Coordinates of N, CA, C and O in Angstrom, one line a residue:
X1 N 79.4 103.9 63.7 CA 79.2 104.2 65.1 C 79.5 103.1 66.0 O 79.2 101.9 65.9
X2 N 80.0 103.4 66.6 CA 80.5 102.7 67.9 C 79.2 101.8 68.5 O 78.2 102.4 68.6
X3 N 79.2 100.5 69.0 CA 78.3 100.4 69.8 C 78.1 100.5 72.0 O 78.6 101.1 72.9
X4 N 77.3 99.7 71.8 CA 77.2 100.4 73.5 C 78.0 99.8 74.0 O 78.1 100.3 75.1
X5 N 78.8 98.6 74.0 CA 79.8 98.5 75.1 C 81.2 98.6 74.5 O 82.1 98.0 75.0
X6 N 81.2 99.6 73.4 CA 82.5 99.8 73.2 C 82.4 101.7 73.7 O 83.5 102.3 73.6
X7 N 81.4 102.3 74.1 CA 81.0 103.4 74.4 C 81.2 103.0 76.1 O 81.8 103.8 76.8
X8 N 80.8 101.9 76.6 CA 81.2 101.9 78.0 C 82.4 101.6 78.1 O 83.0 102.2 79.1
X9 N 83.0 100.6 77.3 CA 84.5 100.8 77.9 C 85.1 102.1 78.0 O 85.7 102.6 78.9
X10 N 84.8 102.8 76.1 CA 85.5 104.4 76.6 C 85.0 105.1 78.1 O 85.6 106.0 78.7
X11 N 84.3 104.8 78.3 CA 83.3 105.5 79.5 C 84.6 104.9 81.3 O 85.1 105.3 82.4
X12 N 84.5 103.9 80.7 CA 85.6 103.1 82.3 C 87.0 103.6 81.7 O 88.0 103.5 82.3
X13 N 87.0 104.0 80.9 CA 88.5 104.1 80.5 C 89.0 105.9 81.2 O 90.0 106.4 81.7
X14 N 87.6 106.5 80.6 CA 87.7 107.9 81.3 C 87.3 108.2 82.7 O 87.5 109.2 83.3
X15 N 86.9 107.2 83.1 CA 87.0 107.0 85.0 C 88.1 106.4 85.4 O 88.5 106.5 86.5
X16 N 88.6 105.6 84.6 CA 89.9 105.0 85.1 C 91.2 106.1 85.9 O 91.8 106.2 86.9
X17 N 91.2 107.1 84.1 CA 92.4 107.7 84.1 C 92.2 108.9 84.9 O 93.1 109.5 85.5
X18 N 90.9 109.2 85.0 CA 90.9 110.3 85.7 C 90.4 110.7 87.3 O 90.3 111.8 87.9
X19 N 90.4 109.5 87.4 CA 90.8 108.8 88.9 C 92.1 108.4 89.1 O 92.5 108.4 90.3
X20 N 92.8 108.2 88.4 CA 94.4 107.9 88.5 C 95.3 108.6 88.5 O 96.1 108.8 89.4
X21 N 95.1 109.2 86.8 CA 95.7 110.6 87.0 C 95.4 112.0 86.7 O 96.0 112.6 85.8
X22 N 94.6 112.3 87.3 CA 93.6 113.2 87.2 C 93.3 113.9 85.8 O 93.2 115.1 85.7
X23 N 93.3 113.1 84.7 CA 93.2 113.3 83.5 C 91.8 113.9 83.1 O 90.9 113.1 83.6
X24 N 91.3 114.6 82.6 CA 90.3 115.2 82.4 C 89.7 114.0 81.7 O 90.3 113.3 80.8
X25 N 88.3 113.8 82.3 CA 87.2 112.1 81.5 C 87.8 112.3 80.0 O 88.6 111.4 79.6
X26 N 87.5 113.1 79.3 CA 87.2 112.9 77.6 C 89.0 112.2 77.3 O 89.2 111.5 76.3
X27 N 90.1 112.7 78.1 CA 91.1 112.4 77.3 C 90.9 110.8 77.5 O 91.0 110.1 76.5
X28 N 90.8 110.2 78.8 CA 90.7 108.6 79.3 C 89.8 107.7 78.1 O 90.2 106.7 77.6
X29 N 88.2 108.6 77.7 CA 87.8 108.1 77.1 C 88.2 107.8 75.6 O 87.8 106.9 74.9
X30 N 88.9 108.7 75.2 CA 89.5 109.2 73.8 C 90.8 108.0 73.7 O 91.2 107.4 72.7
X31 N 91.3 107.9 75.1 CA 92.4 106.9 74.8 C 92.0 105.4 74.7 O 92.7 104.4 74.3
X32 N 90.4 105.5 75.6 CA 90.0 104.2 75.4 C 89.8 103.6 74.2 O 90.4 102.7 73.7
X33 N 88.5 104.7 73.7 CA 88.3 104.6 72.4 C 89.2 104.3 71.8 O 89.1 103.1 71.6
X34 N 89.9 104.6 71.5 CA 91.1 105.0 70.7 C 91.9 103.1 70.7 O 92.7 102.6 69.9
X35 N 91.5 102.7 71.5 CA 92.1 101.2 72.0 C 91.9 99.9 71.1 O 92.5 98.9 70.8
X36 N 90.1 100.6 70.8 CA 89.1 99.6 70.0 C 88.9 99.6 68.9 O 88.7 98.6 68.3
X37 N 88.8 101.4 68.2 CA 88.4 101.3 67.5 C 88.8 100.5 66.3 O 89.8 99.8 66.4
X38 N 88.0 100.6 64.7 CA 88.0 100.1 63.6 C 88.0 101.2 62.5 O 88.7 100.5 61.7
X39 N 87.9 101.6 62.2 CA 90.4 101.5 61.7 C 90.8 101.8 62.6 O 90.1 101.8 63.5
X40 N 92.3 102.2 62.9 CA 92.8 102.3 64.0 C 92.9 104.0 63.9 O 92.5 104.9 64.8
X41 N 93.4 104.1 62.7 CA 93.5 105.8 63.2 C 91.7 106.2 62.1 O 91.0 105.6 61.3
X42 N 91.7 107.5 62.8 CA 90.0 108.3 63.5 C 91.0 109.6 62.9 O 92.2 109.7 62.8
X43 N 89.7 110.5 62.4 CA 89.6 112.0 62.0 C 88.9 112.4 63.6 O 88.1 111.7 64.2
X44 N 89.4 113.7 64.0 CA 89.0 114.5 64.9 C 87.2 113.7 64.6 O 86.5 112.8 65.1
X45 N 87.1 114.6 63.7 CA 85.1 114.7 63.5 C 84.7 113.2 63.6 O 83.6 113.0 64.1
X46 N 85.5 111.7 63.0 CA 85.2 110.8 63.5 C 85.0 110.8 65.2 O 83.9 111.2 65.6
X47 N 85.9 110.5 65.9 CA 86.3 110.9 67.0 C 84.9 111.6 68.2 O 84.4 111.3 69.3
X48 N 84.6 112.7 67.3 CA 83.7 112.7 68.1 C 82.3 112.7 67.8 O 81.4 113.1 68.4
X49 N 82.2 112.0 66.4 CA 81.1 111.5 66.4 C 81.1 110.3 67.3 O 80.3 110.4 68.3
X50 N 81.5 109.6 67.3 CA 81.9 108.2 67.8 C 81.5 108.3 69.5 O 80.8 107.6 70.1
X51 N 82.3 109.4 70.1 CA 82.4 109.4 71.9 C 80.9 110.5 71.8 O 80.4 110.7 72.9
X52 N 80.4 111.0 71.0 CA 79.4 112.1 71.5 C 79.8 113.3 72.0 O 79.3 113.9 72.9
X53 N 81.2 113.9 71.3 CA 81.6 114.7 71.6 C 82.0 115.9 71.0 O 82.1 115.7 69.8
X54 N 82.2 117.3 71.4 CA 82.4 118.4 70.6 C 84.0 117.8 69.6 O 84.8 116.8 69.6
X55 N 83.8 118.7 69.0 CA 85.5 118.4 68.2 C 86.2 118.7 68.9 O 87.2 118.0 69.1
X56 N 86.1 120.3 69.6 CA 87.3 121.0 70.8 C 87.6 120.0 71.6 O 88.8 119.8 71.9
X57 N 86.6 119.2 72.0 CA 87.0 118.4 73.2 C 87.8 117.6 72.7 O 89.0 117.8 73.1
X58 N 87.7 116.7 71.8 CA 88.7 115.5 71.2 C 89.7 116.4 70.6 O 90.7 115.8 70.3
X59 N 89.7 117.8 70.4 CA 91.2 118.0 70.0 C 91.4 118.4 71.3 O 92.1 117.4 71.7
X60 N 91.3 118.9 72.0 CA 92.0 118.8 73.4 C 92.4 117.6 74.2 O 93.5 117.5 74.7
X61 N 91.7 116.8 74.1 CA 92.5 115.0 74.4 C 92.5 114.9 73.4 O 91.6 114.1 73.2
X62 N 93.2 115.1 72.2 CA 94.3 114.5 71.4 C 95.7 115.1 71.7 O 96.8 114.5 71.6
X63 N 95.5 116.9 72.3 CA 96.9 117.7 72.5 C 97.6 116.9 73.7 O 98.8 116.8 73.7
X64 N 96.5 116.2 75.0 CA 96.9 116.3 76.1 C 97.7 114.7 75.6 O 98.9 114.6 75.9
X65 N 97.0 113.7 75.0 CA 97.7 112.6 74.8 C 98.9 112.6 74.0 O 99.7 111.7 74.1
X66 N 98.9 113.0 73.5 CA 100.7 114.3 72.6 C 101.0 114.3 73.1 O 101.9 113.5 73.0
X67 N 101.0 115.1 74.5 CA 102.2 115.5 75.3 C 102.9 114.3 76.2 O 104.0 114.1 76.5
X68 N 101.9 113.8 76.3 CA 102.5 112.1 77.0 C 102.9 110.8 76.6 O 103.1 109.7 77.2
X69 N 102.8 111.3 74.7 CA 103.5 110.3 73.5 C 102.3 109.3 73.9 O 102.7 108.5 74.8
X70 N 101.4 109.1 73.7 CA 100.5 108.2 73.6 C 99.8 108.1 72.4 O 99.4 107.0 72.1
X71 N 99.6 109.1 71.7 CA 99.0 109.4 70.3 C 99.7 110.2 68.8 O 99.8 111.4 68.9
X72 N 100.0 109.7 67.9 CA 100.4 110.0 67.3 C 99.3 110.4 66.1 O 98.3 109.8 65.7
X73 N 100.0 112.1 65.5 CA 98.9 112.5 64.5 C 99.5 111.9 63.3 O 100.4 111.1 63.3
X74 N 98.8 112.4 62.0 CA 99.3 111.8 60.7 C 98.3 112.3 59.8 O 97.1 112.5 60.1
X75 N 98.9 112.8 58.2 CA 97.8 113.3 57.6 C 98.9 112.6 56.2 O 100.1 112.5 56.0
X76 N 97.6 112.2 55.3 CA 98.4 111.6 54.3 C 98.2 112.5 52.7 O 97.2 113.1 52.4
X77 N 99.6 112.1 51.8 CA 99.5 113.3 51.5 C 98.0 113.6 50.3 O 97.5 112.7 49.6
X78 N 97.6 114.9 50.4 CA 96.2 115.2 49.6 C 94.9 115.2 50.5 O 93.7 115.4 50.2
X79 N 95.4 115.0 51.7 CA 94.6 115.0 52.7 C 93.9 116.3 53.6 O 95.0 116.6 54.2
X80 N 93.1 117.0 54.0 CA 92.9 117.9 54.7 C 92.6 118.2 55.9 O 92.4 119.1 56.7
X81 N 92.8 116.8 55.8 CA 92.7 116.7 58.0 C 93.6 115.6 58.8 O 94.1 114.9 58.0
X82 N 93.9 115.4 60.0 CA 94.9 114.5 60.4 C 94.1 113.7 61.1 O 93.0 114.2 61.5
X83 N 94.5 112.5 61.3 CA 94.3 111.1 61.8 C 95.0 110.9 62.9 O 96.2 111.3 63.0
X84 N 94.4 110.3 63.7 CA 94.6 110.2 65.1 C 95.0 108.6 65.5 O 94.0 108.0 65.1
X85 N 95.9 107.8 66.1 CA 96.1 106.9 66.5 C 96.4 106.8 68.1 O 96.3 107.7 68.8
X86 N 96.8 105.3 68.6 CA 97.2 105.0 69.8 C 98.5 105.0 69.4 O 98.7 104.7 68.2
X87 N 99.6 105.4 70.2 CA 100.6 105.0 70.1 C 101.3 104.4 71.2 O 101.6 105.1 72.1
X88 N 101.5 103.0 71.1 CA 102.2 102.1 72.3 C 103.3 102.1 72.3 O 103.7 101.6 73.3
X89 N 104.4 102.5 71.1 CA 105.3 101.8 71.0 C 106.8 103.3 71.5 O 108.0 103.1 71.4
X90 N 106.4 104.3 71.9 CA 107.2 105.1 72.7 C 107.7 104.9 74.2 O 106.7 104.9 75.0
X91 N 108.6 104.9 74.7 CA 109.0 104.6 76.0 C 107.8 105.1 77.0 O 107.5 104.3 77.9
X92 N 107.1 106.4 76.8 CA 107.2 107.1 77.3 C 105.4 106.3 77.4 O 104.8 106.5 78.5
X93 N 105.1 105.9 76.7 CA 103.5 105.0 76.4 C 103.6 104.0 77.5 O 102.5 103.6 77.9
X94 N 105.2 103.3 78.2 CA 105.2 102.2 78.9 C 105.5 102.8 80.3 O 105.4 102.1 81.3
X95 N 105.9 103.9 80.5 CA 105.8 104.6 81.6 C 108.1 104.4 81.9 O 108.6 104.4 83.0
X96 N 108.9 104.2 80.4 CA 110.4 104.1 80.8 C 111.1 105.0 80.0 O 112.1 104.7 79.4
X97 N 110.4 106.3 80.2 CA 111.1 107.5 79.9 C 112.0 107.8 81.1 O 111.5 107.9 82.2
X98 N 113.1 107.8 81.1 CA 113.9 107.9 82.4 C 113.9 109.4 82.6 O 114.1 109.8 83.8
X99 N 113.8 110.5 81.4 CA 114.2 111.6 81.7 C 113.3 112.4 82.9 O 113.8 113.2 83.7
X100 N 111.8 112.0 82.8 CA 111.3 112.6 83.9 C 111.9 112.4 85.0 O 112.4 113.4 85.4
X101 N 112.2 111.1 85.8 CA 112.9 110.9 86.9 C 114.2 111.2 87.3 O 114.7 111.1 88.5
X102 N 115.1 111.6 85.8 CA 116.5 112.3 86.1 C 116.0 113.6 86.8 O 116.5 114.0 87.9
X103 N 114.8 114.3 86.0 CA 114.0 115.7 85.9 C 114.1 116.1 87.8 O 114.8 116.9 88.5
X104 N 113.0 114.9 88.2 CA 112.5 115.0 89.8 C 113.3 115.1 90.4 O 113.4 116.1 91.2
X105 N 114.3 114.0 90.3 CA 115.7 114.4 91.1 C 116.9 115.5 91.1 O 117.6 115.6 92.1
X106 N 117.0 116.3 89.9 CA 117.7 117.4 89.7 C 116.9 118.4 90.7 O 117.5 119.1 91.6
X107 N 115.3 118.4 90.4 CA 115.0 119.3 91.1 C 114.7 119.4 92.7 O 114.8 120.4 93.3
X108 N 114.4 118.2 93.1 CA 114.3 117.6 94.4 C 116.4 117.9 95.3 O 116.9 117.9 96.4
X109 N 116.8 118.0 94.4 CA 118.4 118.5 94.9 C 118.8 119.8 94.8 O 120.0 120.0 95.1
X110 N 118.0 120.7 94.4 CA 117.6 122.2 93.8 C 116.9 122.3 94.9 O 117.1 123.4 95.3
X111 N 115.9 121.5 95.8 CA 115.5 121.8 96.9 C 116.4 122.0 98.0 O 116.5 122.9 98.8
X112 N 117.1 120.7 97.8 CA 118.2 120.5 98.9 C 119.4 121.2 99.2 O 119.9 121.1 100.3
X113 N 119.8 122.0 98.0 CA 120.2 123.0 98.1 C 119.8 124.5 98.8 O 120.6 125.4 99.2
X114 N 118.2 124.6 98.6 CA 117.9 125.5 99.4 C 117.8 125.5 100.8 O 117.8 126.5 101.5
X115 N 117.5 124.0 101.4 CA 117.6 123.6 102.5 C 119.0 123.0 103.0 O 119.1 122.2 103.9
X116 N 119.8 123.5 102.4 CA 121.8 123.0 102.6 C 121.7 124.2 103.9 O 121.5 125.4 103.9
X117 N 122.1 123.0 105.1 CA 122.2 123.1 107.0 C 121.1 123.1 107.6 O 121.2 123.2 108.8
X118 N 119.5 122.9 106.9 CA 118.5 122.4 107.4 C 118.7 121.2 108.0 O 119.2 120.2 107.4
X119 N 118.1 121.1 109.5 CA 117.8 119.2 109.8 C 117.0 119.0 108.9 O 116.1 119.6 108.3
X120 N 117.7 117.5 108.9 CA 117.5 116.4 108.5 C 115.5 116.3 108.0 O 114.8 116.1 106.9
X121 N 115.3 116.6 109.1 CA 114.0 116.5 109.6 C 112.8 117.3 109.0 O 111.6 117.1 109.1
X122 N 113.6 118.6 108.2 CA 113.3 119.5 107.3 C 113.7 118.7 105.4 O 113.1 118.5 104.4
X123 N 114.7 118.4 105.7 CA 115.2 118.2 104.4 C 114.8 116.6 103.5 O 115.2 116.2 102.4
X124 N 113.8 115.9 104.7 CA 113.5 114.3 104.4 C 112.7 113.9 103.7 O 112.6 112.6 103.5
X125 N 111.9 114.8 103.1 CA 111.0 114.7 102.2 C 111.5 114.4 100.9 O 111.2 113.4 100.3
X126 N 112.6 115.6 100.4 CA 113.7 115.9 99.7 C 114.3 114.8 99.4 O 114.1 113.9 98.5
X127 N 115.1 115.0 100.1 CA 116.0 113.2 100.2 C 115.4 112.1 99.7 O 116.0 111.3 99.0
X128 N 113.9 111.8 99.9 CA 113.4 110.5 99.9 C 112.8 110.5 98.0 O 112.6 109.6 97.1
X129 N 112.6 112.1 98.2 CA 112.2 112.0 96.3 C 113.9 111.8 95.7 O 114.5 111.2 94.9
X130 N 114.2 112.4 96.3 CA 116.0 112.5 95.1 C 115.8 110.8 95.0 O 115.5 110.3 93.9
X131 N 116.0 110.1 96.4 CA 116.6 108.9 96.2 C 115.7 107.8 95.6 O 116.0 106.7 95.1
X132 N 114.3 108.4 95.7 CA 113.6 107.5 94.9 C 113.3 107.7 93.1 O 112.5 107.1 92.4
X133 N 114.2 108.7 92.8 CA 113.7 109.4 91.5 C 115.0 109.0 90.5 O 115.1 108.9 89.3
X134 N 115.9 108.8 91.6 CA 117.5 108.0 91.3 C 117.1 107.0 90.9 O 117.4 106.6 89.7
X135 N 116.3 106.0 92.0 CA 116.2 104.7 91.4 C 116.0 104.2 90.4 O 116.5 103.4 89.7
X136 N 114.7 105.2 90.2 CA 114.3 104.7 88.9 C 114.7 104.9 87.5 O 114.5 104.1 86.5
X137 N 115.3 106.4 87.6 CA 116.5 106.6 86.5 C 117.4 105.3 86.5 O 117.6 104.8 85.4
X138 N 117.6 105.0 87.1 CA 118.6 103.7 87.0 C 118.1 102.5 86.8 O 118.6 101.9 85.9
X139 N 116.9 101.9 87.5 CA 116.6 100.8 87.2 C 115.4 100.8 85.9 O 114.8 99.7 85.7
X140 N 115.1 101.6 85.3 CA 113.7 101.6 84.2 C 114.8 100.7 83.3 O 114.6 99.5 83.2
X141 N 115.8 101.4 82.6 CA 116.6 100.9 81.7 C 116.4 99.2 81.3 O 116.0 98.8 80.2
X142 N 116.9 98.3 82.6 CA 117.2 97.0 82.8 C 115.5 96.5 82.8 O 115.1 95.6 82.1
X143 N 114.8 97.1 83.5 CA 113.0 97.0 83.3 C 112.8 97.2 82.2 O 112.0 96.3 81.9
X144 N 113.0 98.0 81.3 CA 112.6 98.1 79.7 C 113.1 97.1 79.1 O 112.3 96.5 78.4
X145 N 114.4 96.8 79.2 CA 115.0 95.7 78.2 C 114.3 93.8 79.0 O 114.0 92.8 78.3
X146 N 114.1 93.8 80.3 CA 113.4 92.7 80.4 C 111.7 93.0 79.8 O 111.1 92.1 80.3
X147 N 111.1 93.4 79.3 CA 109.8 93.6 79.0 C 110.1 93.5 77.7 O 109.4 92.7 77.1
X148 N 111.0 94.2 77.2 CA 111.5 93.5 75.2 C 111.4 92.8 75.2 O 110.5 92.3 74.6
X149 N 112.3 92.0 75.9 CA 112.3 90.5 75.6 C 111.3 89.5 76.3 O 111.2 88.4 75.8
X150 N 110.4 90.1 77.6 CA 109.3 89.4 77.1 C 108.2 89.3 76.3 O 107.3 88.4 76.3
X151 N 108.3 90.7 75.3 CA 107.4 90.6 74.8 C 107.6 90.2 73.8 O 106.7 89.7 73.2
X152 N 109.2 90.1 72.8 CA 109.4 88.9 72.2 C 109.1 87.7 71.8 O 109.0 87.1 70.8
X153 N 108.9 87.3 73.2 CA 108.7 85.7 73.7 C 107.8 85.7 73.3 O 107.6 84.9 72.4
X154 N 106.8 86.5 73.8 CA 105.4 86.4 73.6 C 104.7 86.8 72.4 O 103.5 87.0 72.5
X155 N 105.3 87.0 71.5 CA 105.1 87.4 70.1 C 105.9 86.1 69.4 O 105.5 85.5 68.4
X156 N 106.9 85.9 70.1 CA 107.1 84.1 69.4 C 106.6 83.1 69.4 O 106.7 82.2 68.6
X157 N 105.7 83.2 70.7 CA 104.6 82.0 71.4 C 103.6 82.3 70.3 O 103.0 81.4 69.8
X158 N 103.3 83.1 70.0 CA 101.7 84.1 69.2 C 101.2 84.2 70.2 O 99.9 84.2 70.1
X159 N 101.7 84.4 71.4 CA 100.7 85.0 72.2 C 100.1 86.5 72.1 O 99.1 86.8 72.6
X160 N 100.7 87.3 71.5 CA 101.0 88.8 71.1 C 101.4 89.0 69.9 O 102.5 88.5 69.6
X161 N 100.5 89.7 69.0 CA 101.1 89.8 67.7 C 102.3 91.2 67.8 O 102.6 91.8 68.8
X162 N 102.7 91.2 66.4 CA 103.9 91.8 66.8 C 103.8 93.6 66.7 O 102.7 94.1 66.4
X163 N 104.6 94.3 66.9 CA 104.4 95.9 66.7 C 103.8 96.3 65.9 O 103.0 97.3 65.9
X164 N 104.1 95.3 64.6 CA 103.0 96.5 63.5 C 101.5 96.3 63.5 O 100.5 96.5 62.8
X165 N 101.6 95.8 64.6 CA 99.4 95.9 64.4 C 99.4 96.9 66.0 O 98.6 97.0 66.9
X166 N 100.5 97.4 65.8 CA 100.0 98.5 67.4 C 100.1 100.1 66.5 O 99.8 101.1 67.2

């Protein structure tokens, strides 16, 4: 069992995210948990013994952290249930999935199309996601590859051990 300030961090972790991004508490907390715990990967039923939780609920923030590549399942073989981890090491875990922001902008110009001979004045909202959804399709790339390499560095320094203890 967990003790109590590894139950409060999950606890700030599910006010964090769900002030942030209006993530329902149990998934914030599940991902907290999920941060600290010992072993790294958790059985559903661990899981919610651990947060004080139904199993539904931790399988529900385990589906919702799937969808945003944060959690990876695993069942090994002979096994009857799947194990739950953090997963840091997907683009999509560091926030440099570029495809959502190709996504925003395709569709923010699908707007602009419906507003093609609207002013300006109508259509500026539009505009300002295309061109900001561009950017970052473009610039995440060169931001991902400077963050490799510092986290290299910093795995050379030992300041950061390396991927396989993530």
């Amino acid at each position: 069992m967990p003790i109590d300030a590894e139950l409060t961090f999950a606890d700030h972790a599910g006010r964090f995210y769900a002030r942030q991004y209006a993530f329902p508490p149990m998934v914030g907390r599940l991902l907290g948990y999920l941060a600290i715990c010992d072993p790294r990967e958790q059985s559903i039923g661990d899981l919610a013994d651990a947060l004080l939780a139904s199993r539904s609920a931790i399988a529900g923030a385990v589906k919702t952290l799937e969808v945003v590549h944060l959690v990876q399942r695993s069942r090994a073989a002979g096994e009857r249930m799947d194990r739950v981890r953090l997963d840091l090491m997907s683009p999509q875990a560091f926030g440099f999935d570029v495809t959502e922001y190709v996504e925003q902008g395709n569709l923010a110009r699908e707007g602009l199309q419906v507003l093609k001979g609207a002013p300006v004045e109508r259509r500026a909202a539009l505009l300002h996601w295309a061109a900001f959804a561009d950017f970052l399709a473009e610039n995440l790339p060169a931001l991902e590859k400077q963050w490799k390499a510092h986290r290299a560095a910093l795995v050379k320094a030992g300041d950061l051990p390396d991927e396989s203890h993530l």
